Amino acid sequence: MDLTQPIYITTPLYYVNDELHLGHSTTTIYADTLARFWRALGRPVLFLTGSDEHGQKIFDTAKAAGTDPKTFADRIVVKFFELWEALDISYDVFIRTTDKFHEDAVQVFFKRLKDKGLVFKDMYRALYCVGCETNYTAKDLVDGKCPVHKTVPQKIEEENYFFKLSAFAQPLLDHIAAHPDCIVPEGRRNEIVGKLKEGLIDASVSRTKFDWGVRMPGDEAHVLWVWFDALLNYVTALGWPDSGNLPTGAIAGRARHAAPAAKGKPFVYWWPQAVHLVGKDILWHHSVVWWSMLMGADIAPPRQVLAHGWWQVEGDKMGKSLGNVIKPLEVANKYSRDALRYFILREGPLRGDADWRQLNFVNRYNADLANGLGNLVNRSLNMLLKYFGGAAPAEMPFADGKLETARGELKSLVAGLREELIARMNAFEMDNALEAIWKLVRRANLFVDETKPFSLAKDPARKQDLAAAMHALTEVSRVLGAAVTPFLPDTAVKIAEQLACKPGSLADELAWGKLPAGHKIGTPAALFARIETT
Ligand code: ME8
């Protein structure tokens, strides 16, 4: 694994038609975890998110709210900022599709496709779902309705500009064959390949019935299709078409944690090292439509698209009409941000769909966080305080051979952890990465039962074994504090504080023996209060 290779991690730009819910937070938390993980290993990371502000959906929603679309977007986008702030999402760049530099670059891109003969004018007759901002053919519909929104699409008939999408079916198939991991997971890649083999129809990329969008250069009666505009954010935010530095507009939008190195690099440094995280609903747009646009403009497709599944709630589709929408902030406020992240990362729709069940949430929280990690660190540090005044003993041999073997198992789990995490995260298996960490948590809790430091402490002749056990438990607590950094950032900081250590970089702290003998810890405190169930 080359840790000097840059990675550009993106979330979709969410529509500003409504407040964001669990689904949007899931994609963003997956992206945030990846960004934090690679940063903690010293890899150059650029993490982008933003807002999708044009199109008929926003136009209609703003109208229904009695305002103009820009005022409406300005109001909703603030809620995005607030949510990501409250969830401590570590994005580097926030782009709005109404940013001027973006709109200008979209026009340049469109002109380029036109100059290359890839755009033509024709009659557009389509079944259009405003919810998806996408047209469907009759055979895509289920009982005459959009398969995602379950609503009857609008019949549209107008003269539009088309992009010659049909020319790209074979180039896309060739690209996918040459880069088998460009769509993850494999099952979703195969679905796209299957559809491509049926051929592609040209895509309408302009509209005349409303004017909320990027103006078509050369024909002001048209605005560009919202997807055509929005997808381009991934390159416009990097400064395309100038291959200079990131445009200040994108950075000024809401730059937090903006690493100077990220800002100072040109387009070609980050592109095409892009990983787009998206839900399965928009994989088609992010592979077929997006890559064809790029190929048409002689720009390389991104390295990967990770398409995750969807959440249901207690076995039902999550939606306003059912009144079962999970609000991430409510969960975070009730249980903690890390509890929210843990459940999403551990049981969320990373590969297939997933079901948000309150009972599972409580069980995971109590078993893994409160009784697992929380209990281990808390009892380890409290015992260190009690038996050694909070000063870590030096490592020393166990007099009891069985205990030596048990410590050997802990050491070998620690020794393999860094490489295992890298492999898992490289494959986007955040759930399995957590499992690797929790293997160590479980083994260490077992080690407490095996060594029984509270019994050893009663016998002055066992002082050496007590010291050896407490050294091992303090080391494991330190390693775990570092290991959870990308997944549970608040917990990582708390563990570091309690240990009086620097919060972790994964580059050099996931190794045994980094705690100097005599190191004095801080004050232990419970990490997770158990959720009482009656
Ligand atoms: O599609 N479970 O924006 P959007 C999991 N603006 N994830 C879910 C979900 C669920 N139940 N519901 C939504 C758009 N999502 C476009 C994107 S990008 C250039 C333009 C997540 O606001 C998931 O990531 O409709 C999905 O892809 C995204 O929200 C759709 O957000």
Coordinates of C-alpha atoms and ligand atoms in Angstrom, one line a residue:
M1 CA 0.0 0.0 0.0
D2 CA 1.5 3.3 -1.1
L3 CA 0.7 5.8 1.5
T4 CA 2.1 8.7 -0.5
Q5 CA -0.6 8.2 -3.1
P6 CA -3.2 11.0 -2.7
I7 CA -6.9 10.1 -2.3
Y8 CA -9.8 12.4 -3.1
I9 CA -12.9 11.3 -1.2
T10 CA -16.3 12.7 -2.1
T11 CA -19.9 12.4 -0.9
P12 CA -22.9 13.2 -3.2
L13 CA -24.0 16.8 -3.2
Y14 CA -27.3 16.4 -1.5
Y15 CA -30.4 18.3 -2.7
V16 CA -31.3 21.3 -0.8
N17 CA -35.0 20.5 -1.0
D18 CA -35.2 19.2 2.6
E19 CA -33.3 18.6 5.8
L20 CA -30.8 15.7 5.7
H21 CA -31.6 12.4 7.4
L22 CA -29.9 9.2 8.4
G23 CA -29.3 8.1 4.8
H24 CA -27.3 11.2 3.9
S25 CA -25.4 11.1 7.2
T26 CA -24.5 7.5 6.5
T27 CA -22.8 8.2 3.2
T28 CA -21.1 11.2 4.8
I29 CA -20.0 9.2 7.9
Y30 CA -18.5 6.5 5.6
A31 CA -16.6 9.2 3.7
D32 CA -15.5 10.9 6.9
T33 CA -14.2 7.7 8.4
L34 CA -12.2 6.9 5.3
A35 CA -10.8 10.5 5.2
R36 CA -9.9 10.3 8.9
F37 CA -8.3 6.9 8.5
W38 CA -6.0 7.8 5.6
R39 CA -5.1 11.1 7.2
A40 CA -4.1 9.4 10.4
L41 CA -1.7 7.3 8.4
G42 CA -0.2 10.4 6.8
R43 CA -1.7 9.8 3.4
P44 CA -2.7 13.0 1.5
V45 CA -6.5 13.3 1.6
L46 CA -9.0 15.7 0.1
F47 CA -12.5 15.3 1.4
L48 CA -15.3 17.0 -0.5
T49 CA -19.0 17.4 0.2
G50 CA -21.6 20.0 -0.8
S51 CA -25.0 20.8 -2.0
D52 CA -27.0 20.3 -5.2
E53 CA -29.0 23.4 -5.7
H54 CA -30.4 23.6 -9.2
G55 CA -33.2 21.7 -11.1
Q56 CA -36.9 21.3 -11.1
K57 CA -37.1 19.7 -7.7
I58 CA -35.6 22.7 -5.9
F59 CA -37.5 25.1 -8.2
D60 CA -40.8 23.5 -7.3
T61 CA -40.1 23.2 -3.6
A62 CA -39.0 26.8 -3.3
K63 CA -42.2 27.9 -5.2
A64 CA -44.4 25.8 -2.9
A65 CA -42.6 27.5 0.1
G66 CA -43.4 30.9 -1.5
T67 CA -39.8 31.9 -2.2
D68 CA -37.2 32.0 -5.0
P69 CA -34.9 29.0 -5.3
K70 CA -31.7 30.8 -4.4
T71 CA -33.2 32.2 -1.1
F72 CA -34.6 28.7 -0.4
A73 CA -31.2 27.1 -1.1
D74 CA -29.4 29.6 1.1
R75 CA -31.8 28.8 4.0
I76 CA -31.4 25.0 3.7
V77 CA -27.7 24.9 3.1
V78 CA -27.1 26.4 6.5
K79 CA -28.8 23.4 8.0
F80 CA -26.3 21.2 6.1
F81 CA -23.4 23.2 7.6
E82 CA -25.0 22.9 11.1
L83 CA -25.5 19.2 10.8
W84 CA -22.0 18.5 9.6
E85 CA -20.6 20.8 12.3
A86 CA -22.6 19.0 14.9
L87 CA -21.5 15.6 13.7
D88 CA -17.9 16.9 13.4
I89 CA -17.6 15.9 9.7
S90 CA -14.0 16.6 8.7
Y91 CA -14.5 17.8 5.2
D92 CA -11.9 20.0 3.5
V93 CA -14.1 21.5 0.8
F94 CA -17.8 22.3 0.7
I95 CA -19.0 23.1 -2.8
R96 CA -22.4 24.6 -3.7
T97 CA -23.5 24.1 -7.3
T98 CA -24.6 27.8 -7.3
D99 CA -21.0 28.8 -6.7
K100 CA -20.0 31.1 -9.6
F101 CA -16.7 29.4 -10.4
H102 CA -18.7 26.1 -10.7
E103 CA -21.3 27.5 -13.0
D104 CA -18.6 29.0 -15.3
A105 CA -16.7 25.7 -15.5
V106 CA -19.9 23.8 -16.3
Q107 CA -20.4 26.0 -19.3
V108 CA -16.8 25.5 -20.4
F109 CA -17.3 21.7 -20.1
F110 CA -20.6 21.8 -22.1
K111 CA -18.9 23.8 -24.9
R112 CA -16.1 21.3 -25.1
L113 CA -18.6 18.4 -25.6
K114 CA -20.4 20.5 -28.2
D115 CA -17.2 21.3 -30.1
K116 CA -16.4 17.7 -30.2
G117 CA -19.7 16.9 -31.9
L118 CA -21.2 15.1 -28.9
V119 CA -24.2 17.3 -28.5
F120 CA -27.2 17.6 -30.8
K121 CA -30.8 19.1 -30.7
D122 CA -33.9 16.9 -30.9
M123 CA -37.4 16.4 -29.6
Y124 CA -37.4 15.1 -26.0
R125 CA -40.3 12.9 -25.1
A126 CA -39.8 11.3 -21.7
L127 CA -41.2 10.1 -18.4
Y128 CA -39.4 12.2 -15.9
C129 CA -39.3 11.6 -12.1
V130 CA -38.7 15.0 -10.5
G131 CA -37.7 13.2 -7.2
C132 CA -34.8 11.5 -9.1
E133 CA -34.4 14.3 -11.6
T134 CA -34.0 11.5 -14.1
N135 CA -36.0 10.2 -17.0
Y136 CA -37.3 6.6 -17.2
T137 CA -38.4 4.4 -20.0
A138 CA -41.7 2.6 -19.6
K139 CA -39.9 -0.7 -18.9
D140 CA -38.0 0.9 -16.0
L141 CA -41.2 1.7 -14.2
V142 CA -43.0 -0.5 -11.6
D143 CA -46.7 -0.4 -12.1
G144 CA -46.3 2.8 -14.0
K145 CA -44.4 4.4 -11.1
C146 CA -40.8 5.4 -10.4
P147 CA -39.0 2.5 -8.8
V148 CA -37.3 4.8 -6.2
H149 CA -40.0 7.3 -5.3
K150 CA -43.1 5.2 -6.2
T151 CA -44.7 8.2 -7.9
V152 CA -46.1 8.6 -11.5
P153 CA -43.5 10.4 -13.6
Q154 CA -44.3 13.5 -15.6
K155 CA -44.7 13.2 -19.3
I156 CA -42.3 15.7 -20.9
E157 CA -42.3 16.9 -24.5
E158 CA -40.0 19.7 -25.6
E159 CA -37.0 20.5 -27.8
N160 CA -33.8 19.7 -26.0
Y161 CA -30.1 19.3 -26.4
F162 CA -28.9 15.7 -26.1
F163 CA -25.5 14.3 -25.2
K164 CA -24.5 11.2 -27.3
L165 CA -24.4 8.9 -24.4
S166 CA -25.0 5.9 -26.7
A167 CA -21.5 6.3 -28.1
F168 CA -20.0 5.3 -24.7
A169 CA -21.4 1.8 -24.0
Q170 CA -18.4 0.0 -25.4
P171 CA -15.7 2.4 -24.0
L172 CA -17.4 2.0 -20.6
L173 CA -17.4 -1.8 -20.9
D174 CA -13.7 -1.7 -21.8
H175 CA -12.9 0.6 -19.0
I176 CA -14.7 -1.6 -16.4
A177 CA -13.0 -4.7 -17.8
A178 CA -9.6 -3.0 -17.5
H179 CA -10.3 -1.7 -13.9
P180 CA -12.4 -4.4 -12.2
D181 CA -12.5 -2.6 -8.9
C182 CA -13.8 0.7 -10.3
I183 CA -17.2 -0.1 -9.0
V184 CA -17.5 -1.6 -5.5
P185 CA -19.1 -3.9 -4.5
E186 CA -18.8 -6.4 -7.3
G187 CA -22.5 -7.2 -7.5
R188 CA -23.3 -3.6 -8.3
R189 CA -20.6 -3.5 -10.9
N190 CA -22.1 -6.6 -12.6
E191 CA -25.5 -4.9 -12.7
I192 CA -24.0 -1.9 -14.5
V193 CA -22.2 -4.2 -16.9
G194 CA -25.4 -6.0 -17.6
K195 CA -27.2 -2.8 -18.4
L196 CA -24.4 -1.5 -20.6
K197 CA -24.5 -4.7 -22.6
E198 CA -28.1 -3.8 -23.5
G199 CA -26.8 -0.5 -25.0
L200 CA -27.4 3.1 -24.1
I201 CA -29.8 5.8 -25.3
D202 CA -28.7 9.4 -25.7
A203 CA -29.4 11.6 -22.7
S204 CA -31.3 14.9 -22.7
V205 CA -29.1 17.5 -21.0
S206 CA -31.2 20.6 -21.2
R207 CA -34.6 21.9 -20.2
T208 CA -36.7 24.9 -21.2
K209 CA -39.8 24.7 -18.9
F210 CA -38.1 26.4 -15.9
D211 CA -35.0 28.5 -15.6
W212 CA -33.4 27.4 -12.4
G213 CA -30.0 26.0 -13.6
V214 CA -26.8 26.7 -15.4
R215 CA -27.6 28.6 -18.6
M216 CA -26.8 26.8 -21.8
P217 CA -23.9 28.6 -23.5
G218 CA -25.1 29.8 -26.9
D219 CA -28.8 29.1 -26.2
E220 CA -30.0 31.0 -23.2
A221 CA -33.6 29.6 -23.5
H222 CA -32.2 26.4 -22.0
V223 CA -30.8 25.5 -18.6
L224 CA -28.6 22.4 -18.3
W225 CA -29.9 19.2 -16.8
V226 CA -29.3 19.3 -13.0
W227 CA -27.3 16.0 -13.0
F228 CA -25.0 17.3 -15.8
D229 CA -24.3 20.3 -13.7
A230 CA -24.0 18.6 -10.4
L231 CA -21.7 15.7 -11.4
L232 CA -19.2 18.2 -12.7
N233 CA -18.6 19.6 -9.1
Y234 CA -16.1 16.8 -8.6
V235 CA -13.7 18.4 -11.1
T236 CA -14.7 22.0 -10.8
A237 CA -14.0 22.0 -7.1
L238 CA -10.4 21.0 -8.0
G239 CA -10.0 24.0 -10.2
W240 CA -10.9 22.5 -13.6
P241 CA -10.7 23.7 -16.4
D242 CA -7.6 25.7 -15.1
S243 CA -5.3 23.1 -13.8
G244 CA -4.2 25.5 -11.1
N245 CA -5.1 25.4 -7.4
L246 CA -8.5 24.9 -5.8
P247 CA -10.8 27.8 -6.5
T248 CA -11.1 30.1 -3.5
G249 CA -14.9 29.9 -3.8
A250 CA -15.0 26.2 -2.9
I251 CA -12.7 26.7 0.0
A252 CA -14.4 29.8 1.2
G253 CA -17.8 27.9 1.2
R254 CA -17.0 26.1 4.4
A255 CA -13.5 25.0 4.7
R256 CA -12.7 23.2 8.0
H257 CA -9.7 21.1 8.7
A258 CA -8.4 22.4 5.3
A259 CA -4.9 21.0 5.1
P260 CA -2.6 23.5 3.4
A261 CA -1.1 20.7 1.4
A262 CA -4.6 19.8 0.0
K263 CA -5.3 23.4 -1.0
G264 CA -2.0 24.0 -2.7
K265 CA -2.1 21.1 -5.1
P266 CA -3.2 21.3 -8.7
F267 CA -6.1 19.4 -10.4
V268 CA -3.8 16.6 -11.7
Y269 CA -2.6 15.9 -8.2
W270 CA -6.1 14.8 -7.0
W271 CA -7.7 13.7 -10.2
P272 CA -8.3 10.9 -11.1
Q273 CA -7.5 9.6 -7.6
A274 CA -11.1 10.0 -6.7
V275 CA -13.4 7.7 -4.7
H276 CA -17.0 8.7 -5.0
L277 CA -19.2 7.4 -2.2
V278 CA -22.9 7.2 -3.2
G279 CA -26.1 5.3 -2.5
K280 CA -27.2 2.6 -4.9
D281 CA -29.9 5.0 -6.2
I282 CA -27.4 7.1 -8.0
L283 CA -24.7 4.6 -9.1
W284 CA -26.0 4.8 -12.7
H285 CA -25.4 8.6 -12.7
H286 CA -22.0 8.2 -11.1
S287 CA -20.7 5.5 -13.4
V288 CA -22.5 5.5 -16.8
V289 CA -23.5 9.2 -17.1
W290 CA -20.5 10.7 -15.3
W291 CA -17.7 8.6 -16.9
S292 CA -19.2 9.1 -20.4
M293 CA -19.2 12.9 -19.9
L294 CA -15.6 12.7 -18.8
M295 CA -14.5 10.4 -21.6
G296 CA -16.2 12.8 -24.0
A297 CA -14.2 15.6 -22.7
D298 CA -10.9 13.6 -22.7
I299 CA -10.7 13.5 -18.9
A300 CA -10.0 10.2 -17.2
P301 CA -12.8 8.6 -15.1
P302 CA -12.4 8.6 -11.3
R303 CA -10.6 5.6 -9.8
Q304 CA -13.6 4.2 -7.9
V305 CA -17.3 4.5 -7.0
L306 CA -18.5 2.9 -3.9
A307 CA -22.2 2.3 -4.0
H308 CA -23.8 1.4 -0.7
G309 CA -27.3 0.1 0.0
W310 CA -30.2 1.8 1.7
W311 CA -31.5 1.9 5.2
Q312 CA -34.9 0.7 6.1
V313 CA -36.4 1.4 9.5
E314 CA -37.8 -1.5 11.6
G315 CA -38.4 -3.4 8.4
D316 CA -40.2 -0.5 6.5
K317 CA -39.0 2.0 3.9
M318 CA -37.8 5.1 5.7
G319 CA -39.9 8.1 4.7
K320 CA -41.8 11.2 5.8
S321 CA -45.1 9.7 4.8
L322 CA -44.5 6.8 7.3
G323 CA -43.3 9.2 9.9
N324 CA -40.3 7.0 10.6
V325 CA -37.4 9.1 9.4
I326 CA -34.4 8.7 11.7
K327 CA -32.8 12.1 12.5
P328 CA -29.0 11.6 13.1
L329 CA -28.8 14.6 15.5
E330 CA -31.5 13.2 17.7
V331 CA -29.6 9.9 18.0
A332 CA -26.3 11.7 18.6
N333 CA -27.8 14.0 21.2
K334 CA -29.4 11.1 23.0
Y335 CA -26.6 8.6 22.9
S336 CA -23.5 10.4 21.6
R337 CA -22.0 11.0 18.1
D338 CA -19.7 8.0 18.4
A339 CA -22.7 5.7 19.2
L340 CA -24.3 6.9 16.0
R341 CA -21.2 6.4 14.0
Y342 CA -20.5 3.0 15.5
F343 CA -23.9 1.6 14.6
I344 CA -23.8 3.0 11.1
L345 CA -20.3 1.7 10.5
R346 CA -20.9 -1.6 12.0
E347 CA -24.5 -2.5 10.9
G348 CA -25.2 0.0 8.1
P349 CA -25.9 -0.6 4.4
L350 CA -22.2 -0.8 3.4
R351 CA -22.8 -3.6 0.9
G352 CA -26.4 -4.5 0.8
D353 CA -29.4 -2.8 2.4
A354 CA -29.7 -2.6 6.2
D355 CA -32.4 -2.3 8.8
W356 CA -32.3 0.3 11.6
R357 CA -33.7 -1.5 14.6
Q358 CA -33.7 0.2 17.9
L359 CA -33.2 -3.1 19.7
N360 CA -30.1 -3.8 17.6
F361 CA -28.8 -0.4 18.3
V362 CA -29.1 -0.8 22.0
N363 CA -27.6 -4.3 21.9
R364 CA -24.6 -3.2 19.9
Y365 CA -24.1 -0.2 22.1
N366 CA -24.3 -2.1 25.3
A367 CA -22.3 -5.1 24.2
D368 CA -19.5 -3.4 22.1
L369 CA -19.2 0.1 23.5
A370 CA -20.3 0.0 27.1
N371 CA -19.4 -3.5 28.2
G372 CA -16.7 -4.0 25.5
L373 CA -14.4 -1.1 24.9
G374 CA -15.7 1.1 27.7
N375 CA -15.4 -1.5 30.4
L376 CA -12.0 -2.6 29.3
V377 CA -10.4 0.8 29.3
N378 CA -12.2 2.0 32.4
R379 CA -11.3 -1.0 34.6
S380 CA -7.7 -1.1 33.2
L381 CA -7.0 2.5 34.1
N382 CA -8.8 2.4 37.4
M383 CA -6.7 -0.7 38.4
L384 CA -3.5 1.1 37.3
L385 CA -4.5 4.0 39.5
K386 CA -5.3 1.8 42.4
Y387 CA -2.3 -0.6 42.3
F388 CA 0.4 1.6 40.8
G389 CA -0.7 5.2 41.6
G390 CA -1.5 5.7 37.9
A391 CA 2.1 5.1 36.7
A392 CA 2.5 2.5 34.0
P393 CA 4.9 -0.3 35.1
A394 CA 7.7 -1.4 32.8
E395 CA 7.1 -4.6 30.7
M396 CA 8.4 -7.7 32.5
P397 CA 8.1 -11.4 32.2
F398 CA 5.2 -13.2 33.9
A399 CA 6.1 -15.8 36.5
D400 CA 3.1 -17.8 35.4
G401 CA 3.7 -19.3 31.9
K402 CA 0.0 -19.4 31.0
L403 CA -0.3 -15.7 31.5
E404 CA 2.8 -15.3 29.3
T405 CA 1.0 -17.1 26.5
A406 CA -2.1 -15.0 27.0
R407 CA 0.0 -11.8 26.7
G408 CA 1.6 -13.2 23.6
E409 CA -1.9 -13.5 22.0
L410 CA -2.6 -9.8 22.8
K411 CA 0.8 -8.8 21.3
S412 CA 0.2 -10.7 18.1
L413 CA -3.2 -9.1 17.7
V414 CA -1.6 -5.7 18.1
A415 CA 1.2 -6.5 15.8
G416 CA -1.2 -7.4 12.9
L417 CA -3.7 -4.6 13.5
R418 CA -2.2 -1.9 11.4
E419 CA -1.9 -4.0 8.2
E420 CA -5.3 -5.6 8.8
L421 CA -6.9 -2.2 9.1
I422 CA -5.2 -0.9 5.9
A423 CA -6.4 -4.0 4.0
R424 CA -10.0 -3.6 5.3
M425 CA -10.2 0.1 4.7
N426 CA -8.7 -0.2 1.2
A427 CA -11.6 -2.5 0.4
F428 CA -14.1 -0.1 2.1
E429 CA -14.9 -2.7 4.7
M430 CA -15.4 -0.4 7.6
D431 CA -17.5 -3.1 9.4
N432 CA -14.7 -5.6 9.2
A433 CA -12.1 -3.1 10.2
L434 CA -14.1 -2.5 13.4
E435 CA -14.4 -6.3 13.9
A436 CA -10.6 -6.5 13.8
I437 CA -10.3 -3.9 16.5
W438 CA -13.0 -5.6 18.6
K439 CA -11.2 -8.9 18.4
L440 CA -8.5 -7.1 20.4
V441 CA -11.1 -5.6 22.8
R442 CA -12.6 -9.1 23.4
R443 CA -9.2 -10.7 23.9
A444 CA -8.1 -8.0 26.3
N445 CA -11.3 -8.4 28.4
L446 CA -10.7 -12.1 28.5
F447 CA -7.1 -11.3 29.6
V448 CA -8.5 -9.4 32.6
D449 CA -10.5 -12.5 33.6
E450 CA -7.4 -14.7 33.1
T451 CA -4.9 -12.5 35.0
K452 CA -7.4 -11.4 37.7
P453 CA -5.3 -8.3 38.7
F454 CA -7.7 -7.8 41.7
S455 CA -6.6 -11.2 43.1
L456 CA -3.0 -10.7 42.2
A457 CA -3.0 -7.4 44.1
K458 CA -3.9 -9.2 47.3
D459 CA -0.8 -11.4 47.2
P460 CA 2.5 -9.6 47.6
A461 CA 4.3 -12.6 46.1
R462 CA 2.5 -11.9 42.8
K463 CA 3.6 -8.3 42.5
Q464 CA 5.6 -9.0 39.3
D465 CA 2.6 -10.7 37.5
L466 CA 0.4 -7.8 38.6
A467 CA 2.9 -5.3 37.1
A468 CA 3.1 -7.4 33.9
A469 CA -0.7 -7.6 33.6
M470 CA -1.2 -3.9 34.2
H471 CA 1.5 -3.0 31.7
A472 CA -0.2 -5.1 29.0
L473 CA -3.7 -3.6 29.8
T474 CA -2.4 -0.1 29.7
E475 CA -0.6 -0.8 26.4
V476 CA -3.8 -2.3 24.9
S477 CA -5.9 0.7 26.0
R478 CA -3.4 3.0 24.3
V479 CA -3.4 1.0 21.1
L480 CA -7.2 0.9 21.1
G481 CA -7.4 4.6 21.7
A482 CA -5.4 5.2 18.5
A483 CA -7.1 2.4 16.5
V484 CA -10.6 3.9 17.0
T485 CA -9.5 7.4 16.0
P486 CA -11.2 7.4 12.5
F487 CA -14.2 5.5 13.6
L488 CA -15.0 7.0 17.1
P489 CA -13.1 10.3 17.1
D490 CA -14.6 11.6 20.4
T491 CA -13.8 8.3 22.2
A492 CA -10.3 8.4 20.8
V493 CA -9.7 11.8 22.3
K494 CA -11.2 10.8 25.7
I495 CA -9.0 7.7 25.9
A496 CA -5.9 9.8 25.0
E497 CA -6.9 12.3 27.7
Q498 CA -7.4 9.7 30.3
L499 CA -4.1 8.1 29.4
A500 CA -2.4 11.5 29.2
C501 CA -1.2 10.6 25.7
K502 CA -1.3 12.5 22.4
P503 CA -4.4 11.6 20.4
G504 CA -3.4 9.1 17.8
S505 CA -1.8 8.9 14.5
L506 CA -2.1 5.4 13.2
A507 CA 1.3 5.6 11.5
D508 CA 3.4 4.9 14.6
E509 CA 1.0 4.3 17.5
L510 CA -0.4 0.9 16.5
A511 CA 2.5 -0.9 17.9
W512 CA 3.3 -2.6 21.2
G513 CA 5.6 -0.9 23.7
K514 CA 5.2 2.8 22.9
L515 CA 4.2 3.7 26.5
P516 CA 7.4 4.6 28.5
A517 CA 7.7 2.9 31.9
G518 CA 6.6 5.3 34.7
H519 CA 4.2 7.2 32.3
K520 CA 1.6 8.8 34.5
I521 CA -2.0 8.6 33.3
G522 CA -4.8 11.1 33.8
T523 CA -8.2 10.6 35.4
P524 CA -10.2 7.6 34.3
A525 CA -13.9 8.2 33.5
A526 CA -16.6 6.0 32.0
L527 CA -16.6 6.2 28.2
F528 CA -20.1 4.9 27.5
A529 CA -23.0 4.8 30.0
R530 CA -25.0 1.6 29.6
I531 CA -28.4 2.0 28.1
E532 CA -30.8 0.5 30.6
T533 CA -33.5 -1.7 29.1
T534 CA -36.5 -2.6 31.1
Ligands
ME8_1 O1 -29.2 12.2 -5.3 N1 -30.3 4.9 3.0 O2 -29.2 13.9 -3.7 P1 -30.1 13.3 -2.6 C1 -29.0 5.2 2.7 N2 -28.4 15.5 -5.5 N3 -28.6 6.3 2.0 C2 -29.6 7.1 1.6 C3 -30.9 6.9 1.9 C4 -31.3 5.7 2.6 N4 -32.5 5.4 2.9 N5 -31.6 8.0 1.4 C5 -30.7 8.8 0.8 C6 -29.0 13.3 -5.0 N6 -29.5 8.3 1.0 C7 -28.2 14.2 -5.9 C8 -26.7 13.8 -5.9 S1 -24.2 14.1 -6.7 C9 -23.4 14.9 -7.9 C10 -25.9 14.6 -6.9 C11 -28.2 9.0 0.6 O3 -30.3 14.4 -1.6 C12 -27.4 8.2 -0.5 O4 -26.1 8.6 -0.5 O5 -31.3 12.7 -3.1 C13 -28.0 8.7 -1.7 O6 -27.2 8.4 -2.8 C14 -28.1 10.2 -1.4 O7 -28.5 10.2 0.0 C15 -29.1 10.9 -2.3 O8 -29.2 12.2 -1.8

